[in-house]
Amino acid sequence: MATTVPSPRTPPDGGRELALWYERELGWAAVPGPPAQLVTGLRFDVLDLPAAAGRRVLRRVDAATGPVALRGRRMRFLVAAGSAEELPGLLEWLEWGGISLDLAALGADGRMTAPPPPGRGGSGAPGAAVWLRAPEPGREVESSLPAPRSGPWGRAGAPCLARLVAAAAVECHRARLLSVPVRGPAARRGAPQRFASS
């Protein structure tokens, strides 16, 4: 017997209250839902990667990240606005160009599902958006976002985008390698060896 999991519950106001909270408290453009969404490319961009890789990135560069959200099996790191345009060149510079990575960026005209604000309960539904590292209301979030040092978004003391992208690329590649089924002689290494008798 198959069991179905209900979809995340939609707030009765269609996400209008959630969108207004982000606009009022953080000054972020938001669109009512369902679900409410945050507009990328204005105050921040988003680096999107598998959650398993994202957890390892957080362990490697925890102090070098700004707000981080989780939705289902995807983790989203907020980075300085304009960073999405830099990602392809940055990956090339880091010698990851041409390698298939499950790593993407949301920039101008993009949207991400808005997690409930810090301190407010979410829907509790599996896969619902949540903050792992929430933005702090009343504090300028942009100065804490990873940014290219030489770009117009780079600020003294801001985390380095290149460091975050390098860690993300390594962990995305590692996750991809670990998910590929092993074939051929390597797959048989764990099996008992059989020797021909003469």
Short mmCIF file of N, CA, C and O in Angstrom, two decimals, residues 11-117:
data_model
loop_
_atom_site.label_atom_id
_atom_site.label_comp_id
_atom_site.label_asym_id
_atom_site.label_seq_id
_atom_site.Cartn_x
_atom_site.Cartn_y
_atom_site.Cartn_z
N PRO A 11 -0.11 29.04 3.88
CA PRO A 11 -0.71 29.96 4.84
C PRO A 11 -2.05 30.47 4.30
O PRO A 11 -2.21 30.63 3.09
N PRO A 12 -3.02 30.70 5.19
CA PRO A 12 -4.34 31.14 4.73
C PRO A 12 -4.31 32.43 3.91
O PRO A 12 -5.16 32.66 3.08
N ASP A 13 -3.30 33.27 4.14
CA ASP A 13 -3.23 34.54 3.40
C ASP A 13 -2.44 34.40 2.10
O ASP A 13 -2.12 35.39 1.45
N GLY A 14 -2.11 33.16 1.69
CA GLY A 14 -1.38 32.94 0.44
C GLY A 14 0.07 33.37 0.52
O GLY A 14 0.72 33.55 -0.49
N GLY A 15 0.61 33.52 1.72
CA GLY A 15 2.01 33.91 1.88
C GLY A 15 2.22 35.41 1.89
O GLY A 15 3.35 35.89 1.92
N ARG A 16 1.14 36.19 1.90
CA ARG A 16 1.25 37.66 1.88
C ARG A 16 1.94 38.17 3.14
O ARG A 16 2.82 39.02 3.08
N GLU A 17 1.59 37.63 4.31
CA GLU A 17 2.20 38.07 5.56
C GLU A 17 3.70 37.77 5.58
O GLU A 17 4.50 38.58 6.01
N LEU A 18 4.06 36.61 5.06
CA LEU A 18 5.48 36.22 5.00
C LEU A 18 6.25 37.16 4.08
O LEU A 18 7.33 37.64 4.42
N ALA A 19 5.69 37.44 2.91
CA ALA A 19 6.34 38.36 1.96
C ALA A 19 6.50 39.75 2.58
O ALA A 19 7.55 40.38 2.45
N LEU A 20 5.47 40.23 3.27
CA LEU A 20 5.54 41.55 3.91
C LEU A 20 6.60 41.59 5.00
O LEU A 20 7.29 42.59 5.17
N TRP A 21 6.77 40.49 5.75
CA TRP A 21 7.78 40.46 6.79
C TRP A 21 9.16 40.68 6.17
O TRP A 21 9.95 41.48 6.68
N TYR A 22 9.47 39.98 5.09
CA TYR A 22 10.78 40.13 4.45
C TYR A 22 10.97 41.54 3.91
O TYR A 22 12.05 42.11 4.00
N GLU A 23 9.94 42.11 3.34
CA GLU A 23 10.04 43.47 2.80
C GLU A 23 10.26 44.49 3.92
O GLU A 23 11.11 45.37 3.80
N ARG A 24 9.49 44.37 5.01
CA ARG A 24 9.58 45.34 6.10
C ARG A 24 10.85 45.18 6.95
O ARG A 24 11.51 46.15 7.27
N GLU A 25 11.15 43.95 7.33
CA GLU A 25 12.24 43.71 8.26
C GLU A 25 13.63 43.70 7.61
O GLU A 25 14.60 44.11 8.24
N LEU A 26 13.72 43.21 6.38
CA LEU A 26 15.03 43.10 5.73
C LEU A 26 15.18 43.97 4.49
O LEU A 26 16.28 44.09 3.96
N GLY A 27 14.08 44.50 4.00
CA GLY A 27 14.14 45.30 2.78
C GLY A 27 14.34 44.46 1.53
O GLY A 27 14.83 44.96 0.52
N TRP A 28 13.97 43.18 1.60
CA TRP A 28 14.12 42.27 0.46
C TRP A 28 12.84 42.22 -0.34
O TRP A 28 11.74 42.16 0.22
N ALA A 29 12.97 42.22 -1.65
CA ALA A 29 11.80 42.08 -2.52
C ALA A 29 11.25 40.66 -2.37
O ALA A 29 12.00 39.69 -2.41
N ALA A 30 9.95 40.57 -2.17
CA ALA A 30 9.30 39.27 -1.99
C ALA A 30 7.99 39.26 -2.76
O ALA A 30 7.37 40.29 -2.98
N VAL A 31 7.59 38.06 -3.16
CA VAL A 31 6.37 37.87 -3.92
C VAL A 31 5.47 36.92 -3.13
O VAL A 31 5.90 35.83 -2.76
N PRO A 32 4.21 37.34 -2.83
CA PRO A 32 3.32 36.42 -2.12
C PRO A 32 3.12 35.14 -2.92
O PRO A 32 3.26 35.12 -4.13
N GLY A 33 2.77 34.08 -2.23
CA GLY A 33 2.68 32.76 -2.85
C GLY A 33 1.28 32.36 -3.23
O GLY A 33 0.48 33.22 -3.53
N PRO A 34 1.02 31.13 -3.17
CA PRO A 34 1.82 30.15 -2.45
C PRO A 34 2.87 29.52 -3.33
O PRO A 34 2.61 29.28 -4.49
N PRO A 35 4.04 29.22 -2.81
CA PRO A 35 4.59 29.76 -1.57
C PRO A 35 5.17 31.15 -1.80
O PRO A 35 5.47 31.51 -2.93
N ALA A 36 5.35 31.89 -0.72
CA ALA A 36 6.00 33.20 -0.83
C ALA A 36 7.43 32.98 -1.32
O ALA A 36 8.07 31.99 -0.99
N GLN A 37 7.92 33.91 -2.15
CA GLN A 37 9.25 33.77 -2.72
C GLN A 37 10.05 35.06 -2.55
O GLN A 37 9.49 36.15 -2.56
N LEU A 38 11.36 34.88 -2.41
CA LEU A 38 12.28 36.01 -2.32
C LEU A 38 12.89 36.23 -3.69
O LEU A 38 13.31 35.27 -4.35
N VAL A 39 12.95 37.47 -4.14
CA VAL A 39 13.48 37.81 -5.45
C VAL A 39 15.00 37.92 -5.35
O VAL A 39 15.52 38.63 -4.49
N THR A 40 15.70 37.20 -6.22
CA THR A 40 17.17 37.24 -6.21
C THR A 40 17.66 38.27 -7.24
O THR A 40 16.92 38.68 -8.11
N GLY A 41 18.92 38.64 -7.09
CA GLY A 41 19.54 39.56 -8.05
C GLY A 41 19.45 41.02 -7.65
O GLY A 41 20.08 41.86 -8.29
N LEU A 42 18.71 41.33 -6.59
CA LEU A 42 18.61 42.72 -6.15
C LEU A 42 19.50 42.98 -4.94
O LEU A 42 20.42 43.79 -4.99
N ARG A 43 19.24 42.29 -3.84
CA ARG A 43 20.02 42.45 -2.62
C ARG A 43 20.98 41.28 -2.41
O ARG A 43 21.92 41.38 -1.65
N PHE A 44 20.69 40.17 -3.06
CA PHE A 44 21.52 38.98 -2.93
C PHE A 44 21.27 38.05 -4.10
O PHE A 44 20.26 38.15 -4.79
N ASP A 45 22.22 37.15 -4.35
CA ASP A 45 22.06 36.03 -5.28
C ASP A 45 22.11 34.76 -4.44
O ASP A 45 22.35 34.82 -3.23
N VAL A 46 21.89 33.63 -5.07
CA VAL A 46 21.85 32.36 -4.35
C VAL A 46 22.74 31.34 -5.05
O VAL A 46 22.68 31.19 -6.26
N LEU A 47 23.55 30.66 -4.26
CA LEU A 47 24.33 29.52 -4.74
C LEU A 47 23.55 28.28 -4.31
O LEU A 47 23.30 28.08 -3.13
N ASP A 48 23.13 27.47 -5.29
CA ASP A 48 22.23 26.33 -5.06
C ASP A 48 22.98 25.02 -5.30
O ASP A 48 23.59 24.85 -6.37
N LEU A 49 22.96 24.11 -4.33
CA LEU A 49 23.67 22.84 -4.45
C LEU A 49 22.95 21.76 -3.65
O LEU A 49 22.07 22.06 -2.84
N PRO A 50 23.30 20.49 -3.87
CA PRO A 50 22.66 19.41 -3.11
C PRO A 50 22.91 19.59 -1.61
O PRO A 50 23.99 20.02 -1.20
N ALA A 51 21.93 19.22 -0.81
CA ALA A 51 22.04 19.40 0.64
C ALA A 51 23.20 18.62 1.24
O ALA A 51 23.89 19.12 2.13
N ALA A 52 23.46 17.41 0.74
CA ALA A 52 24.57 16.61 1.27
C ALA A 52 25.89 17.34 1.07
O ALA A 52 26.73 17.41 1.98
N ALA A 53 26.10 17.90 -0.10
CA ALA A 53 27.32 18.66 -0.37
C ALA A 53 27.32 19.95 0.45
O ALA A 53 28.36 20.35 0.99
N GLY A 54 26.19 20.58 0.58
CA GLY A 54 26.08 21.82 1.34
C GLY A 54 26.45 21.64 2.81
O GLY A 54 27.10 22.50 3.40
N ARG A 55 26.05 20.51 3.40
CA ARG A 55 26.41 20.25 4.80
C ARG A 55 27.93 20.17 4.97
O ARG A 55 28.49 20.69 5.93
N ARG A 56 28.58 19.53 4.02
CA ARG A 56 30.05 19.42 4.10
C ARG A 56 30.70 20.79 3.87
O ARG A 56 31.71 21.11 4.48
N VAL A 57 30.11 21.60 2.99
CA VAL A 57 30.63 22.96 2.78
C VAL A 57 30.53 23.75 4.07
O VAL A 57 31.47 24.45 4.46
N LEU A 58 29.40 23.65 4.76
CA LEU A 58 29.24 24.38 6.02
C LEU A 58 30.29 23.98 7.05
O LEU A 58 30.79 24.82 7.80
N ARG A 59 30.65 22.70 7.10
CA ARG A 59 31.69 22.26 8.03
C ARG A 59 33.05 22.83 7.65
O ARG A 59 33.87 23.13 8.51
N ARG A 60 33.29 22.99 6.35
CA ARG A 60 34.59 23.49 5.87
C ARG A 60 34.75 24.98 6.01
O ARG A 60 35.83 25.47 6.32
N VAL A 61 33.70 25.73 5.71
CA VAL A 61 33.82 27.20 5.66
C VAL A 61 32.70 27.88 6.45
O VAL A 61 32.20 28.91 6.04
N ASP A 62 32.35 27.36 7.60
CA ASP A 62 31.20 27.87 8.36
C ASP A 62 31.25 29.37 8.59
O ASP A 62 30.27 30.07 8.44
N ALA A 63 32.41 29.88 8.96
CA ALA A 63 32.50 31.32 9.26
C ALA A 63 32.48 32.17 8.00
O ALA A 63 32.32 33.38 8.07
N ALA A 64 32.63 31.55 6.83
CA ALA A 64 32.72 32.30 5.58
C ALA A 64 31.43 32.29 4.79
O ALA A 64 31.43 32.40 3.58
N THR A 65 30.29 32.13 5.48
CA THR A 65 29.02 32.14 4.78
C THR A 65 28.06 33.12 5.45
O THR A 65 28.20 33.43 6.63
N GLY A 66 27.12 33.58 4.68
CA GLY A 66 26.04 34.40 5.21
C GLY A 66 24.86 33.49 5.49
O GLY A 66 25.04 32.31 5.83
N PRO A 67 23.64 33.97 5.33
CA PRO A 67 22.46 33.14 5.55
C PRO A 67 22.43 31.92 4.62
O PRO A 67 22.87 32.00 3.47
N VAL A 68 21.92 30.81 5.15
CA VAL A 68 21.83 29.56 4.40
C VAL A 68 20.45 28.96 4.64
O VAL A 68 20.00 28.87 5.78
N ALA A 69 19.79 28.57 3.55
CA ALA A 69 18.46 27.97 3.64
C ALA A 69 18.50 26.54 3.10
O ALA A 69 19.37 26.20 2.28
N LEU A 70 17.56 25.74 3.54
CA LEU A 70 17.41 24.37 3.08
C LEU A 70 15.98 24.18 2.62
O LEU A 70 15.05 24.60 3.29
N ARG A 71 15.83 23.56 1.46
CA ARG A 71 14.49 23.20 0.99
C ARG A 71 14.59 21.84 0.33
O ARG A 71 15.24 21.68 -0.71
N GLY A 72 14.00 20.85 0.96
CA GLY A 72 14.07 19.50 0.44
C GLY A 72 15.51 19.02 0.42
O GLY A 72 16.20 19.06 1.43
N ARG A 73 15.97 18.62 -0.74
CA ARG A 73 17.34 18.11 -0.89
C ARG A 73 18.29 19.15 -1.46
O ARG A 73 19.36 18.80 -1.96
N ARG A 74 17.92 20.42 -1.41
CA ARG A 74 18.76 21.49 -1.94
C ARG A 74 19.09 22.49 -0.84
O ARG A 74 18.24 22.85 -0.03
N MET A 75 20.34 22.94 -0.83
CA MET A 75 20.78 23.96 0.11
C MET A 75 21.08 25.22 -0.68
O MET A 75 21.60 25.15 -1.79
N ARG A 76 20.73 26.35 -0.10
CA ARG A 76 20.92 27.63 -0.78
C ARG A 76 21.71 28.58 0.10
O ARG A 76 21.29 28.94 1.19
N PHE A 77 22.87 28.98 -0.42
CA PHE A 77 23.75 29.93 0.26
C PHE A 77 23.51 31.30 -0.34
O PHE A 77 23.63 31.47 -1.56
N LEU A 78 23.17 32.28 0.48
CA LEU A 78 23.01 33.63 -0.02
C LEU A 78 24.39 34.24 -0.23
O LEU A 78 25.27 34.13 0.65
N VAL A 79 24.59 34.84 -1.39
CA VAL A 79 25.86 35.47 -1.75
C VAL A 79 25.55 36.88 -2.27
O VAL A 79 24.41 37.23 -2.51
N ALA A 80 26.56 37.68 -2.43
CA ALA A 80 26.39 39.07 -2.86
C ALA A 80 25.69 39.15 -4.22
O ALA A 80 25.90 38.30 -5.09
N ALA A 81 24.85 40.16 -4.38
CA ALA A 81 24.18 40.39 -5.67
C ALA A 81 25.24 40.54 -6.76
O ALA A 81 26.27 41.19 -6.56
N GLY A 82 25.00 39.92 -7.90
CA GLY A 82 25.93 39.95 -9.01
C GLY A 82 26.84 38.73 -9.06
O GLY A 82 27.51 38.48 -10.05
N SER A 83 26.86 37.94 -7.99
CA SER A 83 27.73 36.76 -7.93
C SER A 83 27.32 35.68 -8.92
O SER A 83 28.17 34.93 -9.40
N ALA A 84 26.03 35.59 -9.24
CA ALA A 84 25.56 34.57 -10.19
C ALA A 84 26.24 34.75 -11.55
O ALA A 84 26.60 33.77 -12.21
N GLU A 85 26.43 36.00 -11.95
CA GLU A 85 27.11 36.27 -13.22
C GLU A 85 28.58 35.87 -13.17
O GLU A 85 29.17 35.53 -14.19
N GLU A 86 29.16 35.90 -11.99
CA GLU A 86 30.58 35.57 -11.82
C GLU A 86 30.84 34.07 -11.76
O GLU A 86 31.98 33.64 -11.96
N LEU A 87 29.82 33.27 -11.45
CA LEU A 87 30.03 31.84 -11.19
C LEU A 87 30.72 31.10 -12.34
O LEU A 87 31.71 30.41 -12.09
N PRO A 88 30.28 31.21 -13.60
CA PRO A 88 30.96 30.46 -14.66
C PRO A 88 32.45 30.81 -14.77
O PRO A 88 33.30 29.92 -14.87
N GLY A 89 32.78 32.08 -14.73
CA GLY A 89 34.18 32.50 -14.82
C GLY A 89 34.98 32.07 -13.61
O GLY A 89 36.15 31.69 -13.72
N LEU A 90 34.36 32.13 -12.45
CA LEU A 90 35.02 31.71 -11.23
C LEU A 90 35.32 30.21 -11.24
O LEU A 90 36.41 29.78 -10.88
N LEU A 91 34.36 29.41 -11.71
CA LEU A 91 34.59 27.96 -11.82
C LEU A 91 35.71 27.67 -12.82
O LEU A 91 36.54 26.79 -12.59
N GLU A 92 35.74 28.42 -13.90
CA GLU A 92 36.82 28.26 -14.89
C GLU A 92 38.17 28.61 -14.25
O GLU A 92 39.14 27.88 -14.40
N TRP A 93 38.24 29.72 -13.55
CA TRP A 93 39.46 30.17 -12.89
C TRP A 93 39.94 29.16 -11.85
O TRP A 93 41.13 28.94 -11.68
N LEU A 94 38.98 28.51 -11.15
CA LEU A 94 39.31 27.51 -10.14
C LEU A 94 39.58 26.14 -10.76
O LEU A 94 39.76 25.16 -10.06
N GLU A 95 39.59 26.09 -12.10
CA GLU A 95 39.85 24.87 -12.88
C GLU A 95 38.77 23.81 -12.72
O GLU A 95 39.04 22.61 -12.77
N TRP A 96 37.52 24.26 -12.57
CA TRP A 96 36.37 23.36 -12.56
C TRP A 96 35.55 23.53 -13.83
O TRP A 96 34.51 22.90 -13.98
N GLY A 97 35.98 24.37 -14.74
CA GLY A 97 35.24 24.59 -16.00
C GLY A 97 35.17 23.30 -16.80
O GLY A 97 36.12 22.54 -16.87
N GLY A 98 34.01 23.03 -17.38
CA GLY A 98 33.82 21.85 -18.21
C GLY A 98 33.52 20.59 -17.42
O GLY A 98 33.29 19.54 -18.01
N ILE A 99 33.54 20.65 -16.10
CA ILE A 99 33.22 19.49 -15.27
C ILE A 99 31.77 19.62 -14.82
O ILE A 99 31.36 20.66 -14.33
N SER A 100 31.02 18.55 -14.98
CA SER A 100 29.60 18.57 -14.61
C SER A 100 29.46 18.59 -13.09
O SER A 100 29.82 17.63 -12.42
N LEU A 101 28.97 19.70 -12.57
CA LEU A 101 28.72 19.85 -11.14
C LEU A 101 27.25 20.18 -10.94
O LEU A 101 26.67 20.92 -11.73
N ASP A 102 26.66 19.67 -9.90
CA ASP A 102 25.28 20.01 -9.58
C ASP A 102 25.30 21.28 -8.73
O ASP A 102 24.94 21.29 -7.57
N LEU A 103 25.78 22.35 -9.34
CA LEU A 103 25.98 23.63 -8.68
C LEU A 103 25.43 24.71 -9.59
O LEU A 103 25.80 24.78 -10.75
N ALA A 104 24.53 25.52 -9.07
CA ALA A 104 23.91 26.56 -9.90
C ALA A 104 23.81 27.85 -9.09
O ALA A 104 24.02 27.85 -7.88
N ALA A 105 23.51 28.92 -9.78
CA ALA A 105 23.33 30.21 -9.12
C ALA A 105 22.04 30.84 -9.61
O ALA A 105 21.70 30.75 -10.79
N LEU A 106 21.33 31.47 -8.70
CA LEU A 106 20.13 32.25 -9.03
C LEU A 106 20.51 33.71 -8.90
O LEU A 106 20.96 34.14 -7.83
N GLY A 107 20.33 34.45 -9.97
CA GLY A 107 20.67 35.86 -9.95
C GLY A 107 19.49 36.71 -10.36
O GLY A 107 18.36 36.48 -9.91
N ALA A 108 19.73 37.66 -11.25
CA ALA A 108 18.70 38.59 -11.70
C ALA A 108 17.47 37.84 -12.17
O ALA A 108 17.57 36.86 -12.91
N ASP A 109 16.31 38.27 -11.71
CA ASP A 109 15.00 37.71 -12.07
C ASP A 109 14.77 36.30 -11.55
O ASP A 109 13.84 35.64 -11.96
N GLY A 110 15.60 35.82 -10.63
CA GLY A 110 15.39 34.51 -10.03
C GLY A 110 14.56 34.62 -8.77
O GLY A 110 14.30 35.71 -8.27
N ARG A 111 14.13 33.48 -8.27
CA ARG A 111 13.35 33.45 -7.03
C ARG A 111 13.69 32.20 -6.24
O ARG A 111 13.97 31.16 -6.81
N MET A 112 13.63 32.35 -4.92
CA MET A 112 13.78 31.20 -4.04
C MET A 112 12.62 31.20 -3.05
O MET A 112 12.12 32.27 -2.68
N THR A 113 12.20 30.02 -2.65
CA THR A 113 11.10 29.91 -1.68
C THR A 113 11.54 30.55 -0.36
O THR A 113 12.63 30.30 0.13
N ALA A 114 10.67 31.37 0.19
CA ALA A 114 10.98 32.08 1.43
C ALA A 114 10.73 31.18 2.63
O ALA A 114 9.60 30.75 2.85
N PRO A 115 11.78 30.89 3.41
CA PRO A 115 11.56 30.14 4.65
C PRO A 115 10.84 31.02 5.67
O PRO A 115 10.88 32.24 5.58
N PRO A 116 10.18 30.40 6.65
CA PRO A 116 9.58 31.22 7.71
C PRO A 116 10.65 32.05 8.40
O PRO A 116 11.79 31.60 8.54
N PRO A 117 10.32 33.25 8.85
CA PRO A 117 11.31 34.10 9.54
C PRO A 117 11.83 33.42 10.81
O PRO A 117 11.16 32.56 11.38
#
